[in-house]
């Protein structure tokens, strides 16, 4: 594996150039909730919108873990840090909602400590053609320890992990006694399976062209402090930016011939500057 550090927050921009100029490479962007959603938020949403052929791994620890613990775009309201001594008043981003709103064609969420599931998600993202976005909940033991204990704790994970499985009713908890159903207003809600019946539960469809259901699932838990969906929210096909660009370049070359940079630079009005 070969890699390099880009400018803070600008990894998607550099990766776009690399992916479009070297289509034979498998390009991965490793970023976090700080640079990916703050200074680099603009680059991220447009790369996903364009469907550039690369994978974005957004490690979310809900804190600036590498720069001494300032609050980040995903920190809870009220988070007390060195940069918010009286508690953060910013409402946090929901990364999966943001990616779906940007029309990303592959969107998933995983846990850093669940190696089998994370490996499965990474393999699927690697095979996907177009932009793949994976939010990875990552514990920061120094500045934000146990932030995801509801999903990783031995006693709490069984009641809070909602595993999304394509084509299956969404159930979770001990004995799969709880499920997810429509709330009748475009959103979703948690229900008791015995009360509503399994036939009234939502069936997950990660290949649905309309991302409305995936978006509703992403809003089920804005913060991972209770039942939280994990897995693939969306996996659809759409024209890939890199491929479409190559197609246009090939068509232009057939029509106009190979470009002449020297001719282009000297076309139109030119001036000669002398001392």
PDB file of C-alpha atoms in Angstrom, residues 110-243:
ATOM      1  CA  UNK A 110     -19.296   0.289  11.353  1.00  0.00           C
ATOM      2  CA  UNK A 111     -17.548  -0.055  14.725  1.00  0.00           C
ATOM      3  CA  UNK A 112     -13.776   0.056  15.160  1.00  0.00           C
ATOM      4  CA  UNK A 113     -13.795  -2.895  17.591  1.00  0.00           C
ATOM      5  CA  UNK A 114     -15.968  -5.200  15.462  1.00  0.00           C
ATOM      6  CA  UNK A 115     -13.306  -6.617  13.146  1.00  0.00           C
ATOM      7  CA  UNK A 116     -15.452  -9.183  11.261  1.00  0.00           C
ATOM      8  CA  UNK A 117     -18.198  -6.695  10.388  1.00  0.00           C
ATOM      9  CA  UNK A 118     -15.780  -3.867   9.608  1.00  0.00           C
ATOM     10  CA  UNK A 119     -13.795  -6.179   7.321  1.00  0.00           C
ATOM     11  CA  UNK A 120     -16.980  -7.151   5.472  1.00  0.00           C
ATOM     12  CA  UNK A 121     -17.934  -3.482   4.982  1.00  0.00           C
ATOM     13  CA  UNK A 122     -14.442  -2.573   3.746  1.00  0.00           C
ATOM     14  CA  UNK A 123     -14.489  -5.412   1.210  1.00  0.00           C
ATOM     15  CA  UNK A 124     -17.871  -4.337  -0.111  1.00  0.00           C
ATOM     16  CA  UNK A 125     -16.738  -0.723  -0.365  1.00  0.00           C
ATOM     17  CA  UNK A 126     -13.602  -1.781  -2.257  1.00  0.00           C
ATOM     18  CA  UNK A 127     -15.732  -3.563  -4.864  1.00  0.00           C
ATOM     19  CA  UNK A 128     -18.163  -0.671  -5.266  1.00  0.00           C
ATOM     20  CA  UNK A 129     -17.845   1.454  -8.403  1.00  0.00           C
ATOM     21  CA  UNK A 130     -18.115   5.107  -7.430  1.00  0.00           C
ATOM     22  CA  UNK A 131     -17.919   6.914  -4.111  1.00  0.00           C
ATOM     23  CA  UNK A 132     -18.129   4.733  -1.014  1.00  0.00           C
ATOM     24  CA  UNK A 133     -18.510   6.408   2.387  1.00  0.00           C
ATOM     25  CA  UNK A 134     -18.033   4.551   5.671  1.00  0.00           C
ATOM     26  CA  UNK A 135     -18.514   6.169   9.045  1.00  0.00           C
ATOM     27  CA  UNK A 136     -16.455   4.260  11.624  1.00  0.00           C
ATOM     28  CA  UNK A 137     -17.203   4.877  15.281  1.00  0.00           C
ATOM     29  CA  UNK A 138     -13.755   5.073  16.861  1.00  0.00           C
ATOM     30  CA  UNK A 139     -13.095   5.401  20.569  1.00  0.00           C
ATOM     31  CA  UNK A 140     -10.685   8.114  21.752  1.00  0.00           C
ATOM     32  CA  UNK A 141      -9.414   6.842  25.124  1.00  0.00           C
ATOM     33  CA  UNK A 142      -7.632  10.115  25.914  1.00  0.00           C
ATOM     34  CA  UNK A 143     -10.207  12.859  25.288  1.00  0.00           C
ATOM     35  CA  UNK A 144     -13.537  11.060  24.727  1.00  0.00           C
ATOM     36  CA  UNK A 145     -13.361   7.616  26.285  1.00  0.00           C
ATOM     37  CA  UNK A 146     -16.392   5.312  26.150  1.00  0.00           C
ATOM     38  CA  UNK A 147     -18.345   7.669  23.890  1.00  0.00           C
ATOM     39  CA  UNK A 148     -19.733   4.622  22.058  1.00  0.00           C
ATOM     40  CA  UNK A 149     -20.137   2.334  25.059  1.00  0.00           C
ATOM     41  CA  UNK A 150     -23.848   1.921  24.276  1.00  0.00           C
ATOM     42  CA  UNK A 151     -22.825   0.043  21.110  1.00  0.00           C
ATOM     43  CA  UNK A 152     -19.641  -1.650  22.322  1.00  0.00           C
ATOM     44  CA  UNK A 153     -20.268  -2.435  25.991  1.00  0.00           C
ATOM     45  CA  UNK A 154     -20.702  -6.077  26.869  1.00  0.00           C
ATOM     46  CA  UNK A 155     -24.081  -5.527  28.536  1.00  0.00           C
ATOM     47  CA  UNK A 156     -25.385  -2.662  26.396  1.00  0.00           C
ATOM     48  CA  UNK A 157     -24.577  -3.640  22.821  1.00  0.00           C
ATOM     49  CA  UNK A 158     -27.183  -6.403  22.661  1.00  0.00           C
ATOM     50  CA  UNK A 159     -29.991  -3.875  23.178  1.00  0.00           C
ATOM     51  CA  UNK A 160     -28.571  -1.065  21.026  1.00  0.00           C
ATOM     52  CA  UNK A 161     -27.005  -2.592  17.914  1.00  0.00           C
ATOM     53  CA  UNK A 162     -29.448  -2.575  14.987  1.00  0.00           C
ATOM     54  CA  UNK A 163     -27.883  -4.605  12.188  1.00  0.00           C
ATOM     55  CA  UNK A 164     -29.200  -3.699   8.737  1.00  0.00           C
ATOM     56  CA  UNK A 165     -29.584  -6.756   6.484  1.00  0.00           C
ATOM     57  CA  UNK A 166     -30.746  -6.294   2.917  1.00  0.00           C
ATOM     58  CA  UNK A 167     -34.132  -7.840   2.190  1.00  0.00           C
ATOM     59  CA  UNK A 168     -34.902  -8.651   5.832  1.00  0.00           C
ATOM     60  CA  UNK A 169     -37.255  -7.060   8.381  1.00  0.00           C
ATOM     61  CA  UNK A 170     -35.325  -4.768  10.724  1.00  0.00           C
ATOM     62  CA  UNK A 171     -35.296  -6.371  14.172  1.00  0.00           C
ATOM     63  CA  UNK A 172     -32.877  -6.200  17.078  1.00  0.00           C
ATOM     64  CA  UNK A 173     -32.381  -6.770  20.781  1.00  0.00           C
ATOM     65  CA  UNK A 174     -32.633  -9.929  22.878  1.00  0.00           C
ATOM     66  CA  UNK A 175     -34.630 -12.540  20.957  1.00  0.00           C
ATOM     67  CA  UNK A 176     -35.160  -9.933  18.217  1.00  0.00           C
ATOM     68  CA  UNK A 177     -38.120  -8.657  20.205  1.00  0.00           C
ATOM     69  CA  UNK A 178     -37.837  -5.083  18.970  1.00  0.00           C
ATOM     70  CA  UNK A 179     -38.064  -3.768  15.443  1.00  0.00           C
ATOM     71  CA  UNK A 180     -38.250  -0.682  13.276  1.00  0.00           C
ATOM     72  CA  UNK A 181     -41.454   0.479  11.606  1.00  0.00           C
ATOM     73  CA  UNK A 182     -42.718   3.542   9.763  1.00  0.00           C
ATOM     74  CA  UNK A 183     -43.996   6.336  11.980  1.00  0.00           C
ATOM     75  CA  UNK A 184     -46.494   7.435   9.327  1.00  0.00           C
ATOM     76  CA  UNK A 185     -44.804  10.806   8.821  1.00  0.00           C
ATOM     77  CA  UNK A 186     -41.858   9.860   6.623  1.00  0.00           C
ATOM     78  CA  UNK A 187     -39.728   8.761   9.540  1.00  0.00           C
ATOM     79  CA  UNK A 188     -39.176   5.529  11.454  1.00  0.00           C
ATOM     80  CA  UNK A 189     -39.708   4.415  15.021  1.00  0.00           C
ATOM     81  CA  UNK A 190     -38.806   1.566  17.355  1.00  0.00           C
ATOM     82  CA  UNK A 191     -41.630  -0.865  18.129  1.00  0.00           C
ATOM     83  CA  UNK A 192     -42.263  -4.128  19.945  1.00  0.00           C
ATOM     84  CA  UNK A 193     -42.530  -6.907  17.363  1.00  0.00           C
ATOM     85  CA  UNK A 194     -45.134  -8.765  19.411  1.00  0.00           C
ATOM     86  CA  UNK A 195     -47.380  -5.710  19.444  1.00  0.00           C
ATOM     87  CA  UNK A 196     -47.273  -4.715  15.762  1.00  0.00           C
ATOM     88  CA  UNK A 197     -46.492  -8.014  14.065  1.00  0.00           C
ATOM     89  CA  UNK A 198     -43.438  -8.764  11.929  1.00  0.00           C
ATOM     90  CA  UNK A 199     -45.427  -8.089   8.757  1.00  0.00           C
ATOM     91  CA  UNK A 200     -45.618  -4.413   9.746  1.00  0.00           C
ATOM     92  CA  UNK A 201     -41.876  -3.955  10.208  1.00  0.00           C
ATOM     93  CA  UNK A 202     -39.734  -2.173   7.657  1.00  0.00           C
ATOM     94  CA  UNK A 203     -37.816  -4.421   5.284  1.00  0.00           C
ATOM     95  CA  UNK A 204     -34.385  -3.002   4.573  1.00  0.00           C
ATOM     96  CA  UNK A 205     -33.636  -2.297   0.904  1.00  0.00           C
ATOM     97  CA  UNK A 206     -30.106  -0.992   0.512  1.00  0.00           C
ATOM     98  CA  UNK A 207     -30.471  -0.946  -3.290  1.00  0.00           C
ATOM     99  CA  UNK A 208     -33.495   1.371  -3.360  1.00  0.00           C
ATOM    100  CA  UNK A 209     -32.888   4.206  -5.806  1.00  0.00           C
ATOM    101  CA  UNK A 210     -34.755   6.636  -3.570  1.00  0.00           C
ATOM    102  CA  UNK A 211     -32.636   7.207  -0.435  1.00  0.00           C
ATOM    103  CA  UNK A 212     -35.635   8.274   1.682  1.00  0.00           C
ATOM    104  CA  UNK A 213     -35.765   5.099   3.790  1.00  0.00           C
ATOM    105  CA  UNK A 214     -31.992   5.031   4.251  1.00  0.00           C
ATOM    106  CA  UNK A 215     -32.108   8.657   5.358  1.00  0.00           C
ATOM    107  CA  UNK A 216     -34.938   7.955   7.799  1.00  0.00           C
ATOM    108  CA  UNK A 217     -32.919   5.092   9.296  1.00  0.00           C
ATOM    109  CA  UNK A 218     -29.921   7.378   9.693  1.00  0.00           C
ATOM    110  CA  UNK A 219     -32.126   9.737  11.753  1.00  0.00           C
ATOM    111  CA  UNK A 220     -33.291   6.996  14.094  1.00  0.00           C
ATOM    112  CA  UNK A 221     -30.415   7.897  16.412  1.00  0.00           C
ATOM    113  CA  UNK A 222     -28.669  11.203  15.933  1.00  0.00           C
ATOM    114  CA  UNK A 223     -26.068  10.192  18.511  1.00  0.00           C
ATOM    115  CA  UNK A 224     -25.028   6.592  19.338  1.00  0.00           C
ATOM    116  CA  UNK A 225     -26.387   6.628  22.879  1.00  0.00           C
ATOM    117  CA  UNK A 226     -29.263   4.228  22.229  1.00  0.00           C
ATOM    118  CA  UNK A 227     -30.483   1.844  19.496  1.00  0.00           C
ATOM    119  CA  UNK A 228     -28.369   2.689  16.437  1.00  0.00           C
ATOM    120  CA  UNK A 229     -28.413   1.238  12.891  1.00  0.00           C
ATOM    121  CA  UNK A 230     -25.149  -0.336  11.697  1.00  0.00           C
ATOM    122  CA  UNK A 231     -24.218  -1.770   8.324  1.00  0.00           C
ATOM    123  CA  UNK A 232     -24.933  -0.700   4.754  1.00  0.00           C
ATOM    124  CA  UNK A 233     -27.581   2.005   4.393  1.00  0.00           C
ATOM    125  CA  UNK A 234     -27.307   2.422   0.626  1.00  0.00           C
ATOM    126  CA  UNK A 235     -25.629   0.631  -2.280  1.00  0.00           C
ATOM    127  CA  UNK A 236     -26.746   1.781  -5.730  1.00  0.00           C
ATOM    128  CA  UNK A 237     -25.243   2.206  -9.184  1.00  0.00           C
ATOM    129  CA  UNK A 238     -24.804   5.560 -10.901  1.00  0.00           C
ATOM    130  CA  UNK A 239     -22.424   6.798 -13.630  1.00  0.00           C
ATOM    131  CA  UNK A 240     -18.928   7.123 -12.187  1.00  0.00           C
ATOM    132  CA  UNK A 241     -17.197  10.490 -12.513  1.00  0.00           C
ATOM    133  CA  UNK A 242     -13.856   9.030 -13.593  1.00  0.00           C
ATOM    134  CA  UNK A 243     -15.414   6.888 -16.312  1.00  0.00           C
TER     135      UNK A 243
END
